[in-house]
Amino acid sequence: GQQVMQIPQYQHVQEGEDFTTYCNSSTTLSNIQWYKQRPGGHPVFLIQLVKSGEVKKQKRLTFQFGEAKKNSSLHITATQTTDVGTYFCAGPKAGGSYIPTFGRGTSLIVHP
Amino acid sequence: SAVISQKPSRDICQRGTSLTIQCQVDSQVTMMFWYRQQPGQSLTLIATANQGSEATYESGFVIDKFPISRPNLTFSTLTVSNMSPEDSSIYLCSVDTGSNEAFFGQGTRLTVV
């Protein structure tokens, strides 16, 4: 089925540093979603990107969808301890379904 | 948006027994999904719970092991049958309200001893 590969698996940063996680697919995606899961919590939807080359911002978070719609990134500027958690990208399941298929996630650890 | 109540939040079970996890949504939804998340891992789709028909299972998951009920548009259950320690995991229900945005329950942390 559809697979999205996500790197890195872990990222340690000092508070105030930037952070980026990358998501790649071998096939073109109709859309890509990003979720955040706090430690001990459940995934929470952040955003969906649909258009080629799309860039969306949410405060210190910047989401990009590649021109070929095969890759995406999430960039956090000036991380804070509240950013700690695992960030997942999710592409639609193969076969035209909209059911999200999740990447392995990037766990962000912010050191104060 | 959707508010999902999932229970139990956690349980410790003896091997060979079964546990039924419940998921209640505050609005009617067409599709409900069940995921498994092993510690530190990603979410793996177990099945799609369809109202009025049998659930659709993903590769590697079978109805005998994970029977699912979907009696109406706001409720679903997942049973983990004949449990073994390998079934220890977090189980999450999820819904899509039509916006392609997945909403998740709080999860059930299952430990099989």
Short mmCIF file of C-alpha atoms in Angstrom, two decimals:
data_model
loop_
_atom_site.label_atom_id
_atom_site.label_comp_id
_atom_site.label_asym_id
_atom_site.label_seq_id
_atom_site.Cartn_x
_atom_site.Cartn_y
_atom_site.Cartn_z
CA GLY A 1 0.00 0.00 0.00
CA GLN A 2 0.87 3.66 0.02
CA GLN A 3 3.90 4.42 2.14
CA VAL A 4 5.33 7.70 3.27
CA MET A 5 8.86 7.74 4.59
CA GLN A 6 9.71 10.24 7.28
CA ILE A 7 13.05 11.43 8.61
CA PRO A 8 14.65 11.89 11.01
CA GLN A 9 13.27 9.48 13.58
CA TYR A 10 14.47 11.61 16.48
CA GLN A 11 15.71 15.17 16.79
CA HIS A 12 17.18 16.79 19.87
CA VAL A 13 17.35 20.58 19.85
CA GLN A 14 18.10 23.32 22.31
CA GLU A 15 15.19 25.58 23.02
CA GLY A 16 15.24 28.38 20.49
CA GLU A 17 16.77 26.31 17.69
CA ASP A 18 14.87 25.45 14.54
CA PHE A 19 13.55 22.00 13.66
CA THR A 20 12.57 20.34 10.38
CA THR A 21 11.05 16.97 9.60
CA TYR A 22 10.76 15.57 6.08
CA CYS A 23 8.27 13.26 4.48
CA ASN A 24 8.75 11.48 1.14
CA SER A 25 6.60 9.28 -1.04
CA SER A 26 7.54 7.21 -4.08
CA THR A 27 4.23 8.11 -5.70
CA THR A 28 2.31 11.33 -6.17
CA LEU A 29 0.05 12.16 -3.27
CA SER A 30 -3.34 13.79 -3.66
CA ASN A 31 -2.80 15.43 -0.29
CA ILE A 32 -0.64 15.20 2.78
CA GLN A 33 -1.58 15.76 6.39
CA TRP A 34 0.46 16.52 9.47
CA TYR A 35 -0.36 15.46 13.01
CA LYS A 36 1.22 16.07 16.41
CA GLN A 37 1.18 13.57 19.23
CA ARG A 38 2.26 14.76 22.65
CA PRO A 39 3.87 12.17 24.96
CA GLY A 40 1.09 9.99 26.35
CA GLY A 41 -1.47 11.66 24.11
CA HIS A 42 -3.26 10.92 20.88
CA PRO A 43 -2.52 12.34 17.43
CA VAL A 44 -4.00 15.77 16.77
CA PHE A 45 -4.54 17.08 13.26
CA LEU A 46 -2.41 20.09 12.37
CA ILE A 47 -2.95 20.74 8.68
CA GLN A 48 -3.67 19.34 5.25
CA LEU A 49 -1.82 20.35 2.08
CA VAL A 50 -3.40 19.72 -1.29
CA LYS A 51 -1.82 21.92 -3.95
CA SER A 52 1.53 21.47 -5.64
CA GLY A 53 4.10 23.78 -4.06
CA GLU A 54 1.71 24.82 -1.32
CA VAL A 55 3.09 26.56 1.75
CA LYS A 56 1.05 27.13 4.87
CA LYS A 57 2.01 28.72 8.15
CA GLN A 58 0.68 28.34 11.64
CA LYS A 59 2.55 30.75 13.91
CA ARG A 60 6.06 29.27 14.15
CA LEU A 61 5.18 26.21 12.04
CA THR A 62 5.67 26.21 8.27
CA PHE A 63 4.34 23.37 6.14
CA GLN A 64 5.39 22.77 2.54
CA PHE A 65 4.15 20.43 -0.16
CA GLY A 66 6.60 19.72 -2.96
CA GLU A 67 6.04 20.70 -6.58
CA ALA A 68 5.78 17.06 -7.59
CA LYS A 69 3.49 16.33 -4.63
CA LYS A 70 5.82 13.57 -3.49
CA ASN A 71 7.42 15.26 -0.52
CA SER A 72 6.56 17.55 2.32
CA SER A 73 8.23 19.23 5.24
CA LEU A 74 7.34 20.75 8.57
CA HIS A 75 9.62 23.45 9.91
CA ILE A 76 9.40 24.90 13.39
CA THR A 77 11.16 28.18 14.03
CA ALA A 78 12.62 28.89 17.47
CA THR A 79 11.40 25.76 19.20
CA GLN A 80 9.83 25.89 22.62
CA THR A 81 9.39 23.16 25.21
CA THR A 82 5.71 23.04 24.29
CA ASP A 83 6.72 21.78 20.84
CA VAL A 84 7.86 18.47 22.32
CA GLY A 85 6.11 15.49 20.77
CA THR A 86 6.05 13.26 17.74
CA TYR A 87 5.14 14.78 14.39
CA PHE A 88 3.57 12.47 11.83
CA CYS A 89 2.94 13.04 8.18
CA ALA A 90 0.14 11.02 6.60
CA GLY A 91 -0.69 10.36 2.99
CA PRO A 92 -3.90 8.84 1.69
CA LYS A 93 -4.06 5.07 1.54
CA ALA A 94 -3.42 3.62 -1.91
CA GLY A 95 -6.37 2.96 -4.13
CA GLY A 96 -7.96 6.38 -4.09
CA SER A 97 -8.97 6.17 -0.45
CA TYR A 98 -8.74 9.18 1.85
CA ILE A 99 -7.82 7.02 4.84
CA PRO A 100 -4.55 8.40 6.24
CA THR A 101 -1.48 6.20 6.17
CA PHE A 102 1.06 7.46 8.65
CA GLY A 103 4.79 7.88 8.37
CA ARG A 104 6.92 6.59 11.23
CA GLY A 105 7.02 10.03 12.83
CA THR A 106 9.76 12.32 14.07
CA SER A 107 10.10 12.68 17.82
CA LEU A 108 11.19 16.17 18.80
CA ILE A 109 12.97 16.63 22.10
CA VAL A 110 13.55 20.21 23.17
CA HIS A 111 16.15 20.86 25.84
CA PRO A 112 15.56 24.00 27.93
CA SER B 1 -14.84 18.56 14.56
CA ALA B 2 -15.66 15.48 16.59
CA VAL B 3 -15.29 14.52 20.22
CA ILE B 4 -14.48 10.88 20.74
CA SER B 5 -14.78 9.00 24.00
CA GLN B 6 -12.75 5.83 24.09
CA LYS B 7 -12.65 3.37 26.94
CA PRO B 8 -11.05 1.81 28.77
CA SER B 9 -8.08 4.15 28.78
CA ARG B 10 -5.82 1.34 29.91
CA ASP B 11 -6.00 -2.26 31.03
CA ILE B 12 -3.79 -5.10 32.09
CA CYS B 13 -5.06 -8.45 30.89
CA GLN B 14 -4.13 -12.07 31.24
CA ARG B 15 -3.00 -13.91 28.15
CA GLY B 16 -5.73 -15.94 26.52
CA THR B 17 -8.48 -13.52 27.50
CA SER B 18 -10.26 -10.92 25.37
CA LEU B 19 -10.75 -7.19 25.77
CA THR B 20 -13.41 -5.05 24.12
CA ILE B 21 -12.62 -1.41 23.51
CA GLN B 22 -15.46 1.05 22.99
CA CYS B 23 -15.49 4.22 20.95
CA GLN B 24 -18.33 6.75 21.16
CA VAL B 25 -18.53 9.81 18.90
CA ASP B 26 -20.56 12.92 19.62
CA SER B 27 -21.87 13.08 16.05
CA GLN B 28 -22.84 10.69 13.29
CA VAL B 29 -19.92 9.67 11.11
CA THR B 30 -19.80 7.38 8.12
CA MET B 31 -16.38 5.92 8.67
CA MET B 32 -14.66 4.85 11.85
CA PHE B 33 -11.18 3.43 11.93
CA TRP B 34 -9.15 1.39 14.37
CA TYR B 35 -5.39 1.79 14.63
CA ARG B 36 -2.67 0.11 16.64
CA GLN B 37 0.37 1.99 17.85
CA GLN B 38 3.19 0.08 19.47
CA PRO B 39 5.43 2.08 21.83
CA GLY B 40 7.53 4.59 19.94
CA GLN B 41 6.11 3.47 16.62
CA SER B 42 3.77 4.79 14.00
CA LEU B 43 0.06 4.12 13.69
CA THR B 44 -0.96 1.00 11.80
CA LEU B 45 -4.47 0.74 10.46
CA ILE B 46 -6.23 -2.40 11.66
CA ALA B 47 -9.58 -2.00 9.95
CA THR B 48 -12.31 0.32 8.80
CA ALA B 49 -15.57 -0.11 10.68
CA ASN B 50 -18.53 0.20 8.35
CA GLN B 51 -22.03 0.74 9.64
CA GLY B 52 -24.36 -1.97 8.40
CA SER B 53 -21.68 -4.22 6.97
CA GLU B 54 -18.60 -6.15 7.99
CA ALA B 55 -15.44 -4.28 8.78
CA THR B 56 -12.72 -4.04 6.16
CA TYR B 57 -9.44 -5.41 7.50
CA GLU B 58 -5.92 -4.48 6.47
CA SER B 59 -3.28 -7.00 5.55
CA GLY B 60 -2.07 -8.83 8.64
CA PHE B 61 -5.27 -8.36 10.63
CA VAL B 62 -8.15 -10.83 10.69
CA ILE B 63 -11.69 -10.74 11.96
CA ASP B 64 -11.26 -13.71 14.28
CA LYS B 65 -8.52 -11.91 16.17
CA PHE B 66 -9.96 -8.39 16.02
CA PRO B 67 -13.75 -8.57 15.69
CA ILE B 68 -15.33 -5.18 15.20
CA SER B 69 -18.90 -4.04 15.71
CA ARG B 70 -20.51 -0.91 14.30
CA PRO B 71 -24.15 -0.96 15.39
CA ASN B 72 -24.83 2.69 14.52
CA LEU B 73 -23.21 5.85 13.19
CA THR B 74 -21.84 7.01 16.54
CA PHE B 75 -20.42 3.86 18.11
CA SER B 76 -17.95 1.06 17.45
CA THR B 77 -16.13 -1.61 19.39
CA LEU B 78 -12.89 -3.45 18.76
CA THR B 79 -12.23 -6.72 20.54
CA VAL B 80 -8.73 -8.06 20.94
CA SER B 81 -9.25 -11.81 21.22
CA ASN B 82 -7.18 -14.57 22.77
CA MET B 83 -4.55 -12.07 23.77
CA SER B 84 -0.83 -12.69 23.93
CA PRO B 85 1.95 -10.37 25.12
CA GLU B 86 2.55 -9.39 21.48
CA ASP B 87 -0.84 -7.67 21.52
CA SER B 88 0.41 -5.19 24.11
CA SER B 89 0.00 -1.86 22.40
CA ILE B 90 -2.04 1.31 22.23
CA TYR B 91 -5.28 0.97 20.31
CA LEU B 92 -6.87 4.10 18.87
CA CYS B 93 -10.19 4.72 17.24
CA SER B 94 -10.46 7.47 14.70
CA VAL B 95 -13.17 9.16 12.64
CA ASP B 96 -13.32 11.37 9.59
CA THR B 97 -16.18 13.85 9.67
CA GLY B 98 -15.95 14.45 5.94
CA SER B 99 -13.15 17.01 5.93
CA ASN B 100 -10.36 14.44 5.49
CA GLU B 101 -9.21 15.43 8.97
CA ALA B 102 -8.86 12.45 11.30
CA PHE B 103 -9.99 12.83 14.89
CA PHE B 104 -8.71 10.35 17.45
CA GLY B 105 -9.91 8.95 20.71
CA GLN B 106 -7.62 9.13 23.69
CA GLY B 107 -6.41 5.59 23.09
CA THR B 108 -6.44 2.37 25.08
CA ARG B 109 -3.11 1.27 26.50
CA LEU B 110 -3.22 -2.52 26.67
CA THR B 111 -0.71 -4.65 28.53
CA VAL B 112 -0.97 -8.42 28.26
CA VAL B 113 0.78 -10.45 30.94
#
